Amino acid sequence: MTTSTRSAARPGTPPAARLRAGRAATFAYFALNGFLMGMWIVHIPSVEHRAGISHAVLGWLLLLLGAGAFVGMQLVGPLTDRFGARTVVPLSAALCSVTLFLPGLATHAWSLGSALLLLGFGNGCLDVSMNAHAVQVERDYRRPVMSAFHATFSLGGVLASLVGARTLAWGWHPAASLGAVALLGLAVAALAAPALLPAAGSPAPVSPAADGAAPARRTTPRRIWLLAVLALMIMLCEGVANDWSALHLRTVLDAPAATAALAYGAFATAMTVGRLLADRAAGRLGPVAVLRYGAATAAAGLTAAALSPWIPLALAGWAVFGAGLSGCVPQLFSAAGHADPDNAGTNVSRVAGLGYLGMLAGPAVIGPLTRFAPLNLTLLLPVACCLVAAATAGILRARPTTTLPGDAGATA
């Protein structure tokens, strides 16, 4: 299908050059978000030392980061629908960039907690608004492009690990390195903003009720909440891999520390590569197949890792786990955004918000379970989540009134 044909099929589609620029800008914001949060992660030890707090206190303060992100996600979704992603995304990126500087200044637990709350809020705002714009880009392309954006986020994190390692080796103060990155983020936010796509159309005027009462408040459809629950399950699995993959090899298989670290590396690398390939798979097979077979593959990989008595097989299992999960969350975000174009931001915020809670809950749930069962057996909980996602993947199937990228008739 040519670009001109797409434009004829859906009036208002931007010209090809404008659409490519909008896609490039979206890549820039996803990479920036991954880079900003990656720089924070790299500096956690030095920030913790400067604030003079224990690991336990840091664990509690990190909950404020999650709380701020959740609040930001829920607030910015409706704002994105009202004012358009072209307005909200650059402002969110600027806010996330500025707040990254604050943890580097913290010298006490309370100041670090306040900084993390604000950083989480900025991250949540950018996360939802850029995903809402990604949905708009994908709708105009009329083919799956969402997974590649999420892969770019991962690549931004990889770049942050390299840059952060270099600045730490040079002995830079956390405030200096995070401040420099904040300035870079402001520059990217401003330079990429003009290429963002304008809203598809003006929002319809709100008609007051016949009796003069305020109009009824729009409720989130049940299908969106079901997508959000699936996002919680899938991102719970990602959280488990982030925090427990290396510990699994170290404590269960008695692997050397350096070898154990490869478990997360195998997972993250496979996930990034999988996301680079998932759009093509979604275009050819459809989003339902990507979620169903991806989640089933992830379940098989983690089962192999959990039950394997051999380190190489466990590493391979964690890699398969990452490859299987790689395309799942982008399909859920895409389905939520396309369900109702006029409320894409709100719907994405619901799915992203519950998903983020799952990311935080995963590591927290596994810890207490290890009191009752060995660590490798507790990993069967995320396996069960993957199996539920595979069994219910049909929720992604488009309704008769909606055409999602990747459905029959859409071509790459």
CSV table of C-alpha atoms in Angstrom, one decimal:
chain,number,residue,atom,x,y,z
A,1,MET,CA,0.0,0.0,0.0
A,2,THR,CA,1.5,3.3,-1.0
A,3,THR,CA,1.6,6.4,1.1
A,4,SER,CA,-0.9,8.2,-1.2
A,5,THR,CA,-3.3,5.2,-0.9
A,6,ARG,CA,-3.0,5.4,2.9
A,7,SER,CA,-3.8,9.1,2.8
A,8,ALA,CA,-6.9,8.5,0.7
A,9,ALA,CA,-8.0,5.8,3.0
A,10,ARG,CA,-7.8,8.0,6.1
A,11,PRO,CA,-8.2,11.7,5.5
A,12,GLY,CA,-5.8,13.9,7.4
A,13,THR,CA,-2.8,11.6,7.2
A,14,PRO,CA,0.4,13.8,7.1
A,15,PRO,CA,2.6,13.8,4.0
A,16,ALA,CA,5.2,11.1,3.9
A,17,ALA,CA,8.1,13.4,4.8
A,18,ARG,CA,6.2,14.9,7.7
A,19,LEU,CA,5.3,11.4,8.9
A,20,ARG,CA,8.9,10.3,8.7
A,21,ALA,CA,10.0,13.3,10.7
A,22,GLY,CA,7.4,12.6,13.4
A,23,ARG,CA,8.6,9.1,13.6
A,24,ALA,CA,12.2,10.2,14.0
A,25,ALA,CA,11.2,12.7,16.7
A,26,THR,CA,9.4,9.8,18.6
A,27,PHE,CA,12.6,7.7,18.4
A,28,ALA,CA,14.5,10.7,19.9
A,29,TYR,CA,12.2,11.0,22.9
A,30,PHE,CA,12.2,7.3,23.6
A,31,ALA,CA,16.0,7.2,23.4
A,32,LEU,CA,16.1,10.3,25.6
A,33,ASN,CA,13.8,8.7,28.2
A,34,GLY,CA,15.9,5.5,28.3
A,35,PHE,CA,19.1,7.6,28.6
A,36,LEU,CA,17.8,9.8,31.4
A,37,MET,CA,16.6,6.9,33.5
A,38,GLY,CA,19.7,4.8,32.7
A,39,MET,CA,21.9,7.7,34.0
A,40,TRP,CA,19.9,7.7,37.2
A,41,ILE,CA,20.4,3.9,37.6
A,42,VAL,CA,24.1,4.1,37.0
A,43,HIS,CA,24.5,6.8,39.7
A,44,ILE,CA,22.4,5.1,42.4
A,45,PRO,CA,25.5,3.9,44.4
A,46,SER,CA,27.2,7.3,44.4
A,47,VAL,CA,23.9,9.2,45.2
A,48,GLU,CA,23.2,6.7,48.0
A,49,HIS,CA,26.7,7.3,49.4
A,50,ARG,CA,26.4,11.1,49.2
A,51,ALA,CA,23.0,11.0,50.9
A,52,GLY,CA,24.4,8.8,53.7
A,53,ILE,CA,21.6,6.3,53.7
A,54,SER,CA,21.5,2.5,54.0
A,55,HIS,CA,20.3,0.1,51.3
A,56,ALA,CA,17.1,-0.5,53.3
A,57,VAL,CA,16.3,3.2,53.3
A,58,LEU,CA,17.1,3.5,49.6
A,59,GLY,CA,14.7,0.7,48.9
A,60,TRP,CA,11.9,2.6,50.6
A,61,LEU,CA,12.8,5.8,48.8
A,62,LEU,CA,12.7,4.1,45.5
A,63,LEU,CA,9.0,3.5,46.2
A,64,LEU,CA,8.6,7.3,45.9
A,65,LEU,CA,10.1,7.1,42.4
A,66,GLY,CA,7.4,4.6,41.5
A,67,ALA,CA,4.6,6.6,43.2
A,68,GLY,CA,5.6,9.7,41.4
A,69,ALA,CA,5.7,7.9,38.1
A,70,PHE,CA,2.2,6.4,38.6
A,71,VAL,CA,0.7,9.8,39.5
A,72,GLY,CA,2.4,11.5,36.5
A,73,MET,CA,1.0,8.8,34.2
A,74,GLN,CA,-2.5,9.2,35.4
A,75,LEU,CA,-2.5,13.0,35.2
A,76,VAL,CA,-0.7,13.4,31.8
A,77,GLY,CA,-2.9,10.9,29.9
A,78,PRO,CA,-6.0,13.2,29.9
A,79,LEU,CA,-3.8,16.3,29.3
A,80,THR,CA,-2.3,14.6,26.2
A,81,ASP,CA,-5.8,13.9,24.9
A,82,ARG,CA,-6.9,17.5,25.5
A,83,PHE,CA,-3.8,19.5,24.4
A,84,GLY,CA,-2.2,17.0,22.0
A,85,ALA,CA,1.1,15.0,22.3
A,86,ARG,CA,2.9,17.7,20.3
A,87,THR,CA,2.5,20.1,23.3
A,88,VAL,CA,2.7,17.7,26.2
A,89,VAL,CA,5.7,15.5,25.0
A,90,PRO,CA,8.3,18.3,24.9
A,91,LEU,CA,7.2,19.7,28.2
A,92,SER,CA,7.3,16.3,29.8
A,93,ALA,CA,10.8,15.6,28.4
A,94,ALA,CA,12.0,19.0,29.8
A,95,LEU,CA,10.5,18.2,33.2
A,96,CYS,CA,12.1,14.7,33.3
A,97,SER,CA,15.4,16.2,32.2
A,98,VAL,CA,15.4,18.9,34.9
A,99,THR,CA,14.3,16.6,37.7
A,100,LEU,CA,17.1,14.2,36.8
A,101,PHE,CA,19.5,16.8,38.2
A,102,LEU,CA,17.9,16.8,41.7
A,103,PRO,CA,19.1,13.5,43.1
A,104,GLY,CA,22.7,14.5,42.5
A,105,LEU,CA,22.1,17.4,44.9
A,106,ALA,CA,20.6,15.3,47.7
A,107,THR,CA,22.5,15.1,50.9
A,108,HIS,CA,19.8,13.6,53.2
A,109,ALA,CA,17.1,11.0,53.0
A,110,TRP,CA,14.3,13.6,52.9
A,111,SER,CA,15.9,15.6,50.1
A,112,LEU,CA,16.6,12.4,48.1
A,113,GLY,CA,13.0,11.2,48.6
A,114,SER,CA,11.7,14.5,47.4
A,115,ALA,CA,14.0,14.4,44.4
A,116,LEU,CA,12.9,10.9,43.5
A,117,LEU,CA,9.3,11.8,43.8
A,118,LEU,CA,9.7,14.6,41.3
A,119,LEU,CA,11.9,12.5,39.0
A,120,GLY,CA,9.3,9.7,39.0
A,121,PHE,CA,6.6,12.2,38.2
A,122,GLY,CA,8.6,13.6,35.2
A,123,ASN,CA,9.4,10.1,34.0
A,124,GLY,CA,5.7,9.1,34.2
A,125,CYS,CA,4.6,12.1,32.2
A,126,LEU,CA,7.1,11.5,29.5
A,127,ASP,CA,6.4,7.7,29.4
A,128,VAL,CA,2.7,8.1,28.7
A,129,SER,CA,2.8,11.2,26.4
A,130,MET,CA,5.5,9.7,24.1
A,131,ASN,CA,3.7,6.4,23.9
A,132,ALA,CA,0.5,8.3,23.0
A,133,HIS,CA,2.4,10.1,20.2
A,134,ALA,CA,3.8,6.7,19.1
A,135,VAL,CA,0.3,5.4,18.8
A,136,GLN,CA,-0.5,8.4,16.6
A,137,VAL,CA,2.5,7.8,14.4
A,138,GLU,CA,1.6,4.1,14.1
A,139,ARG,CA,-2.0,5.0,13.2
A,140,ASP,CA,-0.8,7.2,10.3
A,141,TYR,CA,1.8,4.6,9.1
A,142,ARG,CA,-1.0,2.0,9.2
A,143,ARG,CA,1.6,-0.7,10.1
A,144,PRO,CA,3.2,-1.7,13.4
A,145,VAL,CA,6.0,0.5,14.5
A,146,MET,CA,5.6,0.6,18.3
A,147,SER,CA,8.1,-2.2,19.2
A,148,ALA,CA,11.0,-0.3,17.6
A,149,PHE,CA,10.3,2.7,19.8
A,150,HIS,CA,10.5,0.5,22.9
A,151,ALA,CA,13.8,-1.0,21.5
A,152,THR,CA,15.2,2.6,21.2
A,153,PHE,CA,14.3,3.1,24.9
A,154,SER,CA,16.5,0.1,25.7
A,155,LEU,CA,19.3,1.4,23.5
A,156,GLY,CA,19.2,4.7,25.4
A,157,GLY,CA,19.7,2.8,28.6
A,158,VAL,CA,22.7,1.0,27.1
A,159,LEU,CA,24.2,4.3,26.0
A,160,ALA,CA,23.6,5.7,29.6
A,161,SER,CA,25.6,2.8,31.1
A,162,LEU,CA,28.5,3.5,28.8
A,163,VAL,CA,28.5,7.3,29.4
A,164,GLY,CA,27.8,6.9,33.1
A,165,ALA,CA,30.7,4.4,33.5
A,166,ARG,CA,33.0,6.9,31.8
A,167,THR,CA,32.0,9.9,33.9
A,168,LEU,CA,32.3,7.9,37.1
A,169,ALA,CA,35.8,6.7,36.1
A,170,TRP,CA,36.7,10.4,35.6
A,171,GLY,CA,35.5,11.1,39.1
A,172,TRP,CA,32.8,13.5,38.2
A,173,HIS,CA,30.4,14.6,41.0
A,174,PRO,CA,26.9,13.1,40.5
A,175,ALA,CA,25.4,16.6,40.3
A,176,ALA,CA,27.9,17.5,37.5
A,177,SER,CA,27.2,14.5,35.3
A,178,LEU,CA,23.4,14.5,35.9
A,179,GLY,CA,23.4,18.2,35.4
A,180,ALA,CA,25.1,17.9,32.1
A,181,VAL,CA,22.7,15.2,31.0
A,182,ALA,CA,19.8,17.4,32.1
A,183,LEU,CA,21.0,20.2,29.8
A,184,LEU,CA,21.4,17.7,27.0
A,185,GLY,CA,17.8,16.5,27.6
A,186,LEU,CA,16.5,20.0,27.4
A,187,ALA,CA,18.2,20.5,24.1
A,188,VAL,CA,16.8,17.3,22.7
A,189,ALA,CA,13.3,18.1,24.0
A,190,ALA,CA,13.5,21.5,22.2
A,191,LEU,CA,15.1,20.4,18.9
A,192,ALA,CA,12.8,17.4,18.4
A,193,ALA,CA,9.5,19.2,19.3
A,194,PRO,CA,8.8,20.8,15.9
A,195,ALA,CA,8.8,17.4,14.1
A,196,LEU,CA,6.1,16.0,16.3
A,197,LEU,CA,2.8,15.4,14.6
A,198,PRO,CA,-0.1,17.8,15.3
A,199,ALA,CA,-3.3,16.3,16.7
A,200,ALA,CA,-5.4,14.5,14.1
A,201,GLY,CA,-8.3,16.9,14.6
A,202,SER,CA,-9.8,19.4,16.9
A,203,PRO,CA,-11.5,17.9,19.9
A,204,ALA,CA,-15.3,17.8,19.6
A,205,PRO,CA,-17.1,20.5,21.6
A,206,VAL,CA,-18.6,19.3,24.8
A,207,SER,CA,-22.4,19.6,24.7
A,208,PRO,CA,-24.0,20.3,28.1
A,209,ALA,CA,-26.9,18.1,29.1
A,210,ALA,CA,-30.4,19.2,28.2
A,211,ASP,CA,-31.1,20.2,31.8
A,212,GLY,CA,-28.0,22.3,32.0
A,213,ALA,CA,-26.1,19.8,34.2
A,214,ALA,CA,-22.5,18.9,33.6
A,215,PRO,CA,-21.9,16.2,31.0
A,216,ALA,CA,-21.4,12.7,32.2
A,217,ARG,CA,-17.8,11.7,33.0
A,218,ARG,CA,-16.3,9.3,30.5
A,219,THR,CA,-15.4,6.0,32.1
A,220,THR,CA,-12.5,3.7,31.0
A,221,PRO,CA,-13.9,0.8,29.0
A,222,ARG,CA,-13.6,-2.7,30.5
A,223,ARG,CA,-11.4,-3.8,27.7
A,224,ILE,CA,-8.8,-1.2,28.6
A,225,TRP,CA,-8.7,-2.5,32.2
A,226,LEU,CA,-8.2,-6.0,30.9
A,227,LEU,CA,-5.3,-4.8,28.8
A,228,ALA,CA,-3.9,-3.0,31.8
A,229,VAL,CA,-4.1,-6.3,33.9
A,230,LEU,CA,-2.2,-8.1,31.2
A,231,ALA,CA,0.4,-5.3,31.2
A,232,LEU,CA,0.8,-5.7,34.9
A,233,MET,CA,1.5,-9.4,34.5
A,234,ILE,CA,4.0,-9.0,31.7
A,235,MET,CA,5.8,-6.1,33.3
A,236,LEU,CA,5.9,-8.1,36.6
A,237,CYS,CA,7.9,-10.7,34.6
A,238,GLU,CA,10.3,-8.0,33.4
A,239,GLY,CA,10.7,-6.7,36.9
A,240,VAL,CA,11.6,-10.2,38.1
A,241,ALA,CA,14.2,-10.6,35.4
A,242,ASN,CA,15.7,-7.2,36.3
A,243,ASP,CA,16.2,-7.9,39.9
A,244,TRP,CA,16.4,-11.7,40.3
A,245,SER,CA,18.1,-13.1,37.2
A,246,ALA,CA,21.6,-12.6,38.4
A,247,LEU,CA,20.7,-13.7,41.9
A,248,HIS,CA,19.2,-16.9,40.5
A,249,LEU,CA,22.4,-18.0,38.9
A,250,ARG,CA,24.5,-16.9,41.9
A,251,THR,CA,22.4,-18.5,44.7
A,252,VAL,CA,20.8,-21.5,43.0
A,253,LEU,CA,23.5,-22.6,40.6
A,254,ASP,CA,26.4,-21.2,42.6
A,255,ALA,CA,27.8,-19.4,39.5
A,256,PRO,CA,30.7,-16.9,39.9
A,257,ALA,CA,29.5,-13.3,40.3
A,258,ALA,CA,30.8,-12.3,36.8
A,259,THR,CA,29.0,-15.3,35.2
A,260,ALA,CA,25.8,-14.5,37.2
A,261,ALA,CA,25.7,-11.0,35.8
A,262,LEU,CA,25.5,-12.5,32.3
A,263,ALA,CA,21.9,-13.7,33.1
A,264,TYR,CA,20.5,-10.1,33.1
A,265,GLY,CA,22.7,-9.3,30.1
A,266,ALA,CA,21.3,-12.2,28.1
A,267,PHE,CA,17.8,-11.2,29.0
A,268,ALA,CA,18.2,-7.5,28.2
A,269,THR,CA,20.1,-8.2,24.9
A,270,ALA,CA,17.5,-10.7,23.7
A,271,MET,CA,14.7,-8.3,24.6
A,272,THR,CA,16.2,-5.4,22.7
A,273,VAL,CA,16.9,-7.5,19.6
A,274,GLY,CA,13.4,-9.0,19.8
A,275,ARG,CA,11.8,-5.5,19.9
A,276,LEU,CA,13.7,-4.5,16.8
A,277,LEU,CA,12.1,-7.5,15.0
A,278,ALA,CA,8.7,-7.5,16.7
A,279,ASP,CA,7.1,-4.9,14.4
A,280,ARG,CA,7.7,-7.0,11.3
A,281,ALA,CA,6.3,-10.0,13.1
A,282,ALA,CA,3.2,-8.0,14.2
A,283,GLY,CA,2.7,-6.8,10.6
A,284,ARG,CA,2.9,-10.3,9.2
A,285,LEU,CA,1.2,-12.4,11.9
A,286,GLY,CA,-0.9,-9.8,13.8
A,287,PRO,CA,-0.6,-8.5,17.4
A,288,VAL,CA,-2.6,-11.5,18.8
A,289,ALA,CA,0.0,-14.0,17.6
A,290,VAL,CA,2.9,-11.8,18.9
A,291,LEU,CA,1.4,-11.7,22.4
A,292,ARG,CA,0.3,-15.4,22.4
A,293,TYR,CA,3.4,-17.0,21.1
A,294,GLY,CA,5.7,-14.5,22.7
A,295,ALA,CA,4.3,-15.1,26.1
A,296,ALA,CA,4.3,-18.8,25.6
A,297,THR,CA,7.9,-18.7,24.5
A,298,ALA,CA,8.8,-16.6,27.6
A,299,ALA,CA,7.1,-19.2,29.8
A,300,ALA,CA,9.1,-22.0,28.2
A,301,GLY,CA,12.4,-20.0,28.6
A,302,LEU,CA,11.9,-19.1,32.2
A,303,THR,CA,10.8,-22.7,33.1
A,304,ALA,CA,14.0,-24.0,31.5
A,305,ALA,CA,16.1,-21.4,33.4
A,306,ALA,CA,14.4,-22.1,36.7
A,307,LEU,CA,14.6,-25.9,36.6
A,308,SER,CA,18.0,-26.2,34.8
A,309,PRO,CA,20.9,-27.6,36.8
A,310,TRP,CA,23.4,-26.3,34.3
A,311,ILE,CA,24.6,-22.7,34.0
A,312,PRO,CA,24.7,-22.5,30.2
A,313,LEU,CA,21.1,-23.8,29.9
A,314,ALA,CA,20.0,-21.3,32.5
A,315,LEU,CA,21.6,-18.4,30.6
A,316,ALA,CA,19.9,-19.6,27.4
A,317,GLY,CA,16.6,-19.8,29.3
A,318,TRP,CA,16.9,-16.2,30.5
A,319,ALA,CA,17.7,-15.1,26.9
A,320,VAL,CA,14.6,-17.0,25.5
A,321,PHE,CA,12.6,-15.4,28.3
A,322,GLY,CA,13.6,-11.9,27.1
A,323,ALA,CA,13.0,-12.7,23.5
A,324,GLY,CA,9.5,-13.9,24.2
A,325,LEU,CA,8.6,-10.9,26.3
A,326,SER,CA,10.1,-8.4,23.9
A,327,GLY,CA,7.0,-7.8,21.8
A,328,CYS,CA,4.3,-8.2,24.4
A,329,VAL,CA,4.1,-4.8,26.1
A,330,PRO,CA,4.3,-2.8,22.9
A,331,GLN,CA,1.2,-4.7,21.6
A,332,LEU,CA,-0.7,-3.9,24.7
A,333,PHE,CA,0.1,-0.2,24.5
A,334,SER,CA,-0.7,-0.1,20.9
A,335,ALA,CA,-4.1,-1.8,21.4
A,336,ALA,CA,-5.0,0.6,24.2
A,337,GLY,CA,-4.1,3.7,22.1
A,338,HIS,CA,-5.9,2.5,19.0
A,339,ALA,CA,-9.1,1.5,20.9
A,340,ASP,CA,-10.3,5.2,21.0
A,341,PRO,CA,-8.1,7.8,19.2
A,342,ASP,CA,-9.8,10.6,21.1
A,343,ASN,CA,-8.8,9.2,24.4
A,344,ALA,CA,-5.5,7.5,23.5
A,345,GLY,CA,-3.5,9.3,26.2
A,346,THR,CA,-6.0,8.3,28.9
A,347,ASN,CA,-6.2,4.7,27.8
A,348,VAL,CA,-2.4,4.4,27.5
A,349,SER,CA,-2.0,5.9,31.0
A,350,ARG,CA,-4.2,3.2,32.5
A,351,VAL,CA,-2.3,0.4,30.8
A,352,ALA,CA,1.1,2.0,31.5
A,353,GLY,CA,0.2,2.8,35.1
A,354,LEU,CA,-0.8,-0.7,36.1
A,355,GLY,CA,2.1,-2.1,34.1
A,356,TYR,CA,4.5,0.1,36.0
A,357,LEU,CA,3.0,-1.2,39.3
A,358,GLY,CA,3.7,-4.7,38.0
A,359,MET,CA,7.3,-3.8,37.3
A,360,LEU,CA,7.7,-2.6,40.9
A,361,ALA,CA,5.7,-5.5,42.4
A,362,GLY,CA,7.6,-8.3,40.7
A,363,PRO,CA,10.8,-8.1,42.6
A,364,ALA,CA,8.9,-7.4,45.9
A,365,VAL,CA,6.6,-10.4,45.5
A,366,ILE,CA,9.4,-12.9,44.8
A,367,GLY,CA,11.4,-11.9,48.0
A,368,PRO,CA,8.7,-13.0,50.5
A,369,LEU,CA,8.0,-16.2,48.5
A,370,THR,CA,11.6,-17.3,49.0
A,371,ARG,CA,10.7,-17.9,52.7
A,372,PHE,CA,8.4,-20.7,51.7
A,373,ALA,CA,10.1,-22.1,48.6
A,374,PRO,CA,13.5,-22.1,46.8
A,375,LEU,CA,14.2,-19.2,44.6
A,376,ASN,CA,14.0,-21.2,41.4
A,377,LEU,CA,10.5,-22.5,42.3
A,378,THR,CA,9.2,-19.0,43.0
A,379,LEU,CA,10.1,-18.1,39.4
A,380,LEU,CA,7.2,-20.3,38.4
A,381,LEU,CA,4.9,-17.3,39.4
A,382,PRO,CA,6.0,-15.2,36.4
A,383,VAL,CA,5.7,-18.4,34.3
A,384,ALA,CA,2.1,-18.6,35.3
A,385,CYS,CA,1.6,-14.9,34.4
A,386,CYS,CA,3.0,-15.6,30.9
A,387,LEU,CA,0.7,-18.5,30.4
A,388,VAL,CA,-2.3,-16.4,31.4
A,389,ALA,CA,-1.2,-13.7,28.9
A,390,ALA,CA,-0.9,-16.3,26.2
A,391,ALA,CA,-4.3,-17.8,26.9
A,392,THR,CA,-6.0,-14.4,26.9
A,393,ALA,CA,-4.2,-12.8,23.9
A,394,GLY,CA,-7.4,-12.6,22.0
A,395,ILE,CA,-8.2,-9.4,23.8
A,396,LEU,CA,-5.9,-7.7,21.3
A,397,ARG,CA,-8.2,-8.7,18.4
A,398,ALA,CA,-9.6,-5.5,16.9
A,399,ARG,CA,-13.3,-4.8,17.2
A,400,PRO,CA,-15.3,-4.6,14.0
A,401,THR,CA,-15.3,-0.8,14.1
A,402,THR,CA,-11.5,-0.5,14.7
A,403,THR,CA,-8.6,-1.4,12.4
A,404,LEU,CA,-5.3,-1.9,14.2
A,405,PRO,CA,-2.0,-1.9,12.5
A,406,GLY,CA,-1.1,-5.5,11.6
A,407,ASP,CA,-4.7,-6.5,10.9
A,408,ALA,CA,-5.5,-8.0,7.5
A,409,GLY,CA,-5.3,-5.5,4.8
A,410,ALA,CA,-2.5,-3.4,6.3
A,411,THR,CA,0.8,-3.9,4.5
A,412,ALA,CA,4.3,-3.0,5.5
